[in-house]
Coordinates of C-alpha atoms in Angstrom, one line a residue:
Chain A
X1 CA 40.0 29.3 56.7
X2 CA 37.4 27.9 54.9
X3 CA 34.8 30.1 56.5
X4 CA 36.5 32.8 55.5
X5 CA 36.8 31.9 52.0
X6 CA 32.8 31.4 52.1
X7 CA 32.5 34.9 54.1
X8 CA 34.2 37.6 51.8
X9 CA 36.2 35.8 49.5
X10 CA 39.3 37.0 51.3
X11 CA 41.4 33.9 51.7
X12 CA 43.7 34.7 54.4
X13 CA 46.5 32.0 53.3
X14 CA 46.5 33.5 49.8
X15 CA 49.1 36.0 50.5
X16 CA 51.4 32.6 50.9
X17 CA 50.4 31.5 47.8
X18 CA 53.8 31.2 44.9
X19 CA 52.6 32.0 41.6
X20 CA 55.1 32.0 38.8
X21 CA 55.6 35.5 36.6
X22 CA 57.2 34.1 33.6
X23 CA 57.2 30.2 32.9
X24 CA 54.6 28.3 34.2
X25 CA 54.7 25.4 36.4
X26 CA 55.2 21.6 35.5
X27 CA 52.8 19.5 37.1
X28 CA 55.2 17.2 38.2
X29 CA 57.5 19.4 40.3
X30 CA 61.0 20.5 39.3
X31 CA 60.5 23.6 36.8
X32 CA 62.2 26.5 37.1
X33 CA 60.4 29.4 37.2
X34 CA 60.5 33.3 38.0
X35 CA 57.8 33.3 41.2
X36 CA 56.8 36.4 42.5
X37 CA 58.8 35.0 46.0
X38 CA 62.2 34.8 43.4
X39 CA 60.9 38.9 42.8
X40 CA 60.9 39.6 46.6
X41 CA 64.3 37.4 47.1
X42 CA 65.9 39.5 44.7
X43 CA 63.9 43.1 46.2
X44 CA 65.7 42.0 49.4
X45 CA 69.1 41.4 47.7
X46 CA 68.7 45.2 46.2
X47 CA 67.3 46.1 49.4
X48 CA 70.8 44.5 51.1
X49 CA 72.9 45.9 48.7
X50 CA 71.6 49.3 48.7
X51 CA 72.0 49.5 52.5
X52 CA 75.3 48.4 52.8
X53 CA 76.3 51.1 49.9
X54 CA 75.7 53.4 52.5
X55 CA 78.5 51.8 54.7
X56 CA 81.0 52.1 51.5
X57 CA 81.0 55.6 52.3
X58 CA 84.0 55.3 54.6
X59 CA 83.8 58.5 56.5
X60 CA 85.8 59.4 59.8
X61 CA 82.3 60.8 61.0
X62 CA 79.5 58.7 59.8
X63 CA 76.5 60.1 58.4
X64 CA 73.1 58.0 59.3
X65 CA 73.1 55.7 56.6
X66 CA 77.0 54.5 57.4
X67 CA 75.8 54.2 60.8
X68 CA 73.4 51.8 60.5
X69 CA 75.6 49.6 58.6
X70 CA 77.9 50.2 61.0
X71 CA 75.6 49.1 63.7
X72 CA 74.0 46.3 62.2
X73 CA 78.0 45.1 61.2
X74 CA 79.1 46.5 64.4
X75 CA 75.9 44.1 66.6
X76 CA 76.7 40.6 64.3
X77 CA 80.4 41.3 65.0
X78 CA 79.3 41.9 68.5
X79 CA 77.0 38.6 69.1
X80 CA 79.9 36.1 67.7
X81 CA 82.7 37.7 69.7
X82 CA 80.3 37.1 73.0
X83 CA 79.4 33.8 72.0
X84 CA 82.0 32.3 70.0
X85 CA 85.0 34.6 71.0
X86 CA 88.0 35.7 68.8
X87 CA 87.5 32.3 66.4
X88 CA 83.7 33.9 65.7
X89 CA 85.5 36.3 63.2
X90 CA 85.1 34.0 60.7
X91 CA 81.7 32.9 60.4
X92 CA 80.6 37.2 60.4
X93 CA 79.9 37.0 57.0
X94 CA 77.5 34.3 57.2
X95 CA 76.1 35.4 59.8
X96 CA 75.7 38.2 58.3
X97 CA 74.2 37.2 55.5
X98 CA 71.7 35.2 57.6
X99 CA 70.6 37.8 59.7
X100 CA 70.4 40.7 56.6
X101 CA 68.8 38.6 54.6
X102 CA 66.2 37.4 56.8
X103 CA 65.6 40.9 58.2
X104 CA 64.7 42.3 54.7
X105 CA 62.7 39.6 53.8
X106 CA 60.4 39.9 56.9
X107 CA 60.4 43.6 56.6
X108 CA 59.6 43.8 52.9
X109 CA 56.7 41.2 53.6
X110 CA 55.3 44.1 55.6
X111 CA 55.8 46.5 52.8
X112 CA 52.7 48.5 52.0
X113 CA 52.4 48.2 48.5
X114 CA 49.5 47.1 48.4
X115 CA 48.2 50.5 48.3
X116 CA 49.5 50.5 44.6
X117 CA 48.1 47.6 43.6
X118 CA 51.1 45.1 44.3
X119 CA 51.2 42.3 46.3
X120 CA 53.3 41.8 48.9
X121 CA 55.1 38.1 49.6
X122 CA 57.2 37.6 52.5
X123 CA 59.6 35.0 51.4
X124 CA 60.9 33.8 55.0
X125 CA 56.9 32.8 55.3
X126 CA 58.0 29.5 53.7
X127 CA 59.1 26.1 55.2
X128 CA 61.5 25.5 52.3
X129 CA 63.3 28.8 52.7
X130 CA 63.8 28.7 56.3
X131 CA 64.1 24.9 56.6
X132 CA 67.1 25.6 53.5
X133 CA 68.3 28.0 55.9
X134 CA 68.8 26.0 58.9
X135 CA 69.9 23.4 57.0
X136 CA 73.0 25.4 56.1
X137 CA 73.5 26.4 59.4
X138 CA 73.2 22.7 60.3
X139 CA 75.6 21.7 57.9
X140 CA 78.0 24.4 59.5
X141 CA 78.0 23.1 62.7
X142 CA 78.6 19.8 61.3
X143 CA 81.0 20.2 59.2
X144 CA 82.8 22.8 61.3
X145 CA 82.2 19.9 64.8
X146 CA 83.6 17.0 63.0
X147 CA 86.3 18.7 60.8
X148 CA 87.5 20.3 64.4
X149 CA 86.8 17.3 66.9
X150 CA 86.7 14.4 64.6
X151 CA 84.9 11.8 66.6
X152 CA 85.2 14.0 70.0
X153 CA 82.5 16.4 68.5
X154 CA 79.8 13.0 70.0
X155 CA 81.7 14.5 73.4
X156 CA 79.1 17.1 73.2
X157 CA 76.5 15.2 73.7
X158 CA 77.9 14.0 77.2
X159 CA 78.1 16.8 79.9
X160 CA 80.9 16.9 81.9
X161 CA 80.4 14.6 85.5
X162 CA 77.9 12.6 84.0
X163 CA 77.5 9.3 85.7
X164 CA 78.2 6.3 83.8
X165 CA 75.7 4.7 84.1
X166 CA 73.7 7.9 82.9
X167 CA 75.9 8.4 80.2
X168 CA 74.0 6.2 77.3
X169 CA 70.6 7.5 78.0
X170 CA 71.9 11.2 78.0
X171 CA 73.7 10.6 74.7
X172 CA 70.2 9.8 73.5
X173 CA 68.8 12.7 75.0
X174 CA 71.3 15.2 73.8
X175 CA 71.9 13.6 70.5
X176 CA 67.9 14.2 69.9
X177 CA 67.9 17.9 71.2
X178 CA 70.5 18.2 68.9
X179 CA 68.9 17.0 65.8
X180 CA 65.6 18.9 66.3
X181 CA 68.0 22.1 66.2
X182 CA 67.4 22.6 62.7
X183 CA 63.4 22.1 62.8
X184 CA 63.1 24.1 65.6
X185 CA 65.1 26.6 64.1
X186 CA 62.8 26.5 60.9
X187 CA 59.9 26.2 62.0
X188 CA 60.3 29.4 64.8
X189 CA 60.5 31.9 61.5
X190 CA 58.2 29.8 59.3
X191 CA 55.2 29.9 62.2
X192 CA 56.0 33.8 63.2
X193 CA 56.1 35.3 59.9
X194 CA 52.9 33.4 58.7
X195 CA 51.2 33.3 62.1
X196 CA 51.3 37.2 62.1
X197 CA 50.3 37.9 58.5
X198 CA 47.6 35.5 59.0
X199 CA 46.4 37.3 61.6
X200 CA 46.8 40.5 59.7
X201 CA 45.2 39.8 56.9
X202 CA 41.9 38.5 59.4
X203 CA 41.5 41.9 60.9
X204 CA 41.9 43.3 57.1
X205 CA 39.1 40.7 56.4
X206 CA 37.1 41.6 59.3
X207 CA 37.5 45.6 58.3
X208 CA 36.1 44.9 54.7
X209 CA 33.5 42.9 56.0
X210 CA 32.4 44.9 58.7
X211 CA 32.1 47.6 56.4
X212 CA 30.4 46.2 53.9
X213 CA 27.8 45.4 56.5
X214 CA 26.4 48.8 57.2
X215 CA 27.3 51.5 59.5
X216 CA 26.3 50.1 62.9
X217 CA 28.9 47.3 61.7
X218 CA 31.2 49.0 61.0
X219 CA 31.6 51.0 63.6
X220 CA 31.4 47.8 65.8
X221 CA 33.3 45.7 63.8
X222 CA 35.7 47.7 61.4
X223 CA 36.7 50.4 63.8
X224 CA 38.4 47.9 66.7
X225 CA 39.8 45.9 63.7
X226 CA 41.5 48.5 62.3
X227 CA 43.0 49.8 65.7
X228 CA 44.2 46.0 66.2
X229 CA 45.5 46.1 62.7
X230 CA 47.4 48.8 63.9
X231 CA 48.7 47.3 67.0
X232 CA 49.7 43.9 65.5
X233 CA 51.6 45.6 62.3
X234 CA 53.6 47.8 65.0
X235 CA 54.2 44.4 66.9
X236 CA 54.8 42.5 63.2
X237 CA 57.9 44.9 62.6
X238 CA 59.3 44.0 66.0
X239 CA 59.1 40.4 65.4
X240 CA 60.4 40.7 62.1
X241 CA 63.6 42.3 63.9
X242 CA 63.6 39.7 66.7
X243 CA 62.8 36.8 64.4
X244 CA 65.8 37.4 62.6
X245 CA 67.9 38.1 65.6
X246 CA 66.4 35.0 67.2
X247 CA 67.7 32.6 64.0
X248 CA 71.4 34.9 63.7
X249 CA 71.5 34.1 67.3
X250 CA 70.4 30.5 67.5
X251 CA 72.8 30.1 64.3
X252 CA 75.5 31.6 66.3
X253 CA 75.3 29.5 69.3
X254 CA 75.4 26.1 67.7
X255 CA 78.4 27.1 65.9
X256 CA 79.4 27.8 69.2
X257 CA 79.1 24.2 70.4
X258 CA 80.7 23.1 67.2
X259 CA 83.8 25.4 67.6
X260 CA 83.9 25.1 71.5
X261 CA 82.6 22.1 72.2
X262 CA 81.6 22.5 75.9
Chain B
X1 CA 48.4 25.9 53.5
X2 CA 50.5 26.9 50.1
X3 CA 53.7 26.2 52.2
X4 CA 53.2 23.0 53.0
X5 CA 51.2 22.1 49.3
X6 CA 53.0 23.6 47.2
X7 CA 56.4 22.5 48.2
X8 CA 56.5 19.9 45.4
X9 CA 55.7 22.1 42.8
X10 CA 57.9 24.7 43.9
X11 CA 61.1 23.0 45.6
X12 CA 63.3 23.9 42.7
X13 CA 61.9 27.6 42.2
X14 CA 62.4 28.5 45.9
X15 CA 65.2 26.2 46.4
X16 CA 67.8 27.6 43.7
X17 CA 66.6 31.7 43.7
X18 CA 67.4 31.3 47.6
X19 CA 71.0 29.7 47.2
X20 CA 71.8 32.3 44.4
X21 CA 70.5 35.3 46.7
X22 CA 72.2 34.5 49.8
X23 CA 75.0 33.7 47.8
X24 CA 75.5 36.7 46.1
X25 CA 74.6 38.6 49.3
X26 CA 77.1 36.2 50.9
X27 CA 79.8 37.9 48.6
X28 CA 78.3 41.1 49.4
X29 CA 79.5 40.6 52.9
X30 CA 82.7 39.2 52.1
X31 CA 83.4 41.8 50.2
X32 CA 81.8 45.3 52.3
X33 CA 82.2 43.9 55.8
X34 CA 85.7 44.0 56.0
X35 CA 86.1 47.6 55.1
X36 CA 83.1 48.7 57.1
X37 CA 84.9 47.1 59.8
X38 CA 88.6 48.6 58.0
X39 CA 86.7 52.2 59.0
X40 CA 85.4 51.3 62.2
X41 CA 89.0 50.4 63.1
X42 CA 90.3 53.3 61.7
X43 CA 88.4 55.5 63.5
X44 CA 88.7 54.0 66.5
X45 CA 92.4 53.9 66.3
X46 CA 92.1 57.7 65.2
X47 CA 90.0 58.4 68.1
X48 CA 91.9 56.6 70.6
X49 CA 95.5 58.2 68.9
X50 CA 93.8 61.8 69.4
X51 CA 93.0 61.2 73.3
X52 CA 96.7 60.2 73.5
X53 CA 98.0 63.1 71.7
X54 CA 95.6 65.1 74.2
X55 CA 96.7 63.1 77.2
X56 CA 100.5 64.1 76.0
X57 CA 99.6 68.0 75.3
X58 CA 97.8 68.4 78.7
X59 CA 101.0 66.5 80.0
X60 CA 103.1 69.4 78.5
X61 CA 100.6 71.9 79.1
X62 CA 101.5 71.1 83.0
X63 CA 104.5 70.8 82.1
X64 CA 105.1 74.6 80.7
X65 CA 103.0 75.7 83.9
X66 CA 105.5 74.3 86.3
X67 CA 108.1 76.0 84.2
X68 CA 106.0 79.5 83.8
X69 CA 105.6 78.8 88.3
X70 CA 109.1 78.2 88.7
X71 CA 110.3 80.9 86.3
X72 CA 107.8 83.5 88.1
X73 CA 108.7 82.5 91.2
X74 CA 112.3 82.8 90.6
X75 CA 111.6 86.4 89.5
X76 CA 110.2 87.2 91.9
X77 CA 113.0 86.2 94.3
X78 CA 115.2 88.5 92.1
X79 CA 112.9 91.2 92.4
X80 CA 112.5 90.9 96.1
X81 CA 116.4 91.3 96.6
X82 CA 116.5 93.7 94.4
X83 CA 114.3 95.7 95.8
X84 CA 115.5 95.3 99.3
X85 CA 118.8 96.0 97.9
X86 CA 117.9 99.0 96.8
X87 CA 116.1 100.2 99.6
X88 CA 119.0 99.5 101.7
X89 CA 121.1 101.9 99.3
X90 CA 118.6 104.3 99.3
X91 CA 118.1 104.2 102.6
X92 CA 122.4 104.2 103.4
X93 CA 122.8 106.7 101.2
X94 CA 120.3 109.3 102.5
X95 CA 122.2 108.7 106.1
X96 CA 125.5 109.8 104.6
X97 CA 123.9 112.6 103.0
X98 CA 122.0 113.6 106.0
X99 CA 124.8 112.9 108.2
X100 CA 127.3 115.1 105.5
X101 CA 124.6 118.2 106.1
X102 CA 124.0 117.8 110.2
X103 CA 128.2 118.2 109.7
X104 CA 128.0 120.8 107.4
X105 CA 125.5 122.3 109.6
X106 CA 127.6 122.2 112.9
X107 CA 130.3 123.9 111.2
X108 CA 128.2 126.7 110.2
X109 CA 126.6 126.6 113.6
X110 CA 130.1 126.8 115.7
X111 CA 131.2 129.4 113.2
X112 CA 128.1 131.5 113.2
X113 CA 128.4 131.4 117.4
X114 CA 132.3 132.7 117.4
X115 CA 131.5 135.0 115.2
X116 CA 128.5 136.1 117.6
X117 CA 131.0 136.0 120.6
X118 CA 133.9 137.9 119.3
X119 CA 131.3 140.6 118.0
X120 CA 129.9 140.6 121.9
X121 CA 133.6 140.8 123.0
X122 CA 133.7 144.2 120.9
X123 CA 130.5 145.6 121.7
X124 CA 131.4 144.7 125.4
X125 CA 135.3 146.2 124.7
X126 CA 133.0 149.2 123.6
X127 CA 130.6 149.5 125.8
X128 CA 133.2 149.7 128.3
X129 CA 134.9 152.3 127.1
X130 CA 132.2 154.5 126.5
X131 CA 131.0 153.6 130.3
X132 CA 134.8 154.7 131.4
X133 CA 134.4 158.0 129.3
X134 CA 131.0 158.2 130.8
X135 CA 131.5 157.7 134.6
X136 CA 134.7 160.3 134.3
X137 CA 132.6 163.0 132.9
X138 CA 129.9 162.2 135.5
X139 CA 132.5 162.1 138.1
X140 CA 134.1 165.7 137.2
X141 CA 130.9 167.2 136.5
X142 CA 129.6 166.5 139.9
X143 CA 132.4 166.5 142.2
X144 CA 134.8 168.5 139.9
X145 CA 137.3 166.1 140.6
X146 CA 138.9 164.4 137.7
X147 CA 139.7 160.4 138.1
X148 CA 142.2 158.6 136.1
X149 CA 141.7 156.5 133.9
X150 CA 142.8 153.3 135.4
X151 CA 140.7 154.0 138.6
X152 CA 137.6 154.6 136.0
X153 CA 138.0 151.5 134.0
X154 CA 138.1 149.3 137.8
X155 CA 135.7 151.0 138.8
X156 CA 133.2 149.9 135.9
X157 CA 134.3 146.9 135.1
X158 CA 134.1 146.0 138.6
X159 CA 130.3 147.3 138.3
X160 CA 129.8 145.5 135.2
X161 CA 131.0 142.2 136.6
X162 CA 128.7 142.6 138.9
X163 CA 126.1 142.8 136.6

């Protein structure tokens, strides 16, 4: 990175960077203020609520627009039936709202505006966000385990025909896989989204560069930078899908284990 | 890496707009996905109800078939026997009618031949006579005798009897 910096003056980690719009930060941590990440939240909750306005339309023969809500609805519905089963109803919304939310963040991180002189800011590029994020889901399976089980929930971390001699050193086992749920959980988005606009924004780097360098450089340099540009933003909006999938899924199945135990 | 040094500075500026967003998108879903689902249901129920209602009408569709086959074919039986019926009338009364005419015919036929044979009788009755007149006047004009009557009429009917 900090070659970089010296190269072209095109940080790479900058786009990460939370800079507040109005108010200003305290030095000391714990102000308030409107960041451009709060600006892209709330562009994905406009983003959200436009979309599902389209699935308000309520018509016996859906145009496009109420079919993707449809779909999208119809797919989360879908997952926790398959991997919950009829009790999965209930947690749709927040699964839901997981998936959605996460979706249009990673997507809108992609946005291309900085053609008009914006910056993008993908907001599901952050530890906090995501690691808030599992945390809640966490807390679900908590909260949903123990208020279910009670103390049997700690069954889960015995599988059935376990030895008993094998049955402390298991717990330990499980009860540690368990716990690294939510990490893992954050970390997978937090690594994917940054990994990829990392690498994104050092092809872009490399194309400036390159071009700045002369012709023969450019050709050399810029022209197979920009074609991988174009490869890895093709692959960045399938990760953005499957990085959300991936966390709605996870999310679902560790409810799972909460609702169903084993 | 502003993710992990700026997490200090911006816990509480991440941390709340995050809760409020998926919170409010939280009620979003709470509140849309229910009737998105509401008109998923519907229309499956609608499209399931309308392949039963098309199940039932190709159901009576068959149904009415049967009843057009059965009705056909009955008419047809009735046509059949009607038909045969007829042609047996037809066909009994053109033998009384021909058998009236051959009758009708006969008697004509008998009547015509009597008629015939009584009028041969008197041409024969005729004949005769003129052959009696006939065979006297030969007779007395070549031997000068005369010859009765009576002799004369044996005398040629025994000829014509002999043919």
């Amino acid at each position: 990175m900090a070659q970089e910096e010296g190269g072209g003056g095109i940080d790479p980690m900058h786009q990460f960077q939370i800079e507040p719009m109005f108010g200003s930060w305290d030095p000391a941590g714990g102000s308030l203020a409107f960041t451009n990440s709060t600006l892209w939240m709330v562009f994905a909750l406009v983003a959200v609520w436009l979309f599902m306005l389209g699935g308000m339309r309520r018509e016996l023969v859906p145009g496009r627009w109420q079919m993707a809500v449809e779909s999208v609805t119809g797919f989360i519905d879908d997952l926790l039936a398959r991997n919950i089963g009829p009790e999965g109803k209930k947690y749709v919304p927040y699964i839901f709202t997981i998936f959605i939310f996460i979706l249009f963040a990673n997507l809108l991180g992609l946005a291309p505006v900085g053609v008009f002189g914006m910056h993008p800011f993908t907001v599901t590029s952050h530890i906090l966000i995501t690691g808030v994020m599992a945390i809640i889901s966490f807390g679900i399976v908590l909260v949903v385990g123990f208020w279910r089980h009670k103390h049997r929930f700690f069954t889960l971390f015995v599988p059935h025909g376990t030895p008993l001699p094998m049955v402390p050193l298991l717990f330990v086992i499980e009860l540690v896989s368990f716990l690294v749920r939510p990490f893992s959980l954050a970390l997978r988005l937090f690594i994917a989204m940054t990994a990829g606009h990392v690498l994104l924004k050092v092809f872009a780097s490399f194309f400036i560069q390159g071009m700045n360098a002369g012709p023969e450089m450019g050709l050399l340099v810029s022209l197979p930078s920009l074609l991988l540009m174009l490869f890895v933003s093709a692959l960045e909006i399938l990760i953005c899908v499957i990085q959300a999938y991936v966390f709605a899924l996870l999310s679902a199945l560790y409810i799972n284990d909460a609702v169903n135990l084993h | 890496m502003p993710q992990l040094d700026q997490i200090t500075i911006s816990f509480v500026s991440q941390v709340v707009p995050l809760l409020i967003v998926l919170a409010l998108i939280y009620l979003l879903a709470r509140t849309m996905l229910p009737k998105v689902q509401a008109t998923m249901d519907a229309r499956a129920r609608r499209v399931a109800g309308d392949l039963e209602a098309a199940d039932k009408a190709h159901e009576r569709a068959d149904e009415i078939e049967e009843d057009y086959r059965a009705q056909i074919n009955e008419a047809r039986g009735e046509a059949n026997t009607v038909t045969v019926e007829a042609k047996a009338k037809a066909a009994s009364d053109a033998e009384a009618r021909v058998a009236a005419s051959d009758e009708r015919l006969d008697a004509e036929l008998a009547a015509a031949e009597a008629a015939l044979a009584k009028q041969r009788d008197a041409a024969l009755a005729e004949i005769e006579i003129v052959a009696v007149d006939a065979a006297r006047d030969i007779v007395s004009r070549i031997s000068g005798l005369s010859v009765a009557e009576t002799e004369a009429r044996n005398a040629v009917k025994e000829a014509m009897a002999n043919g």
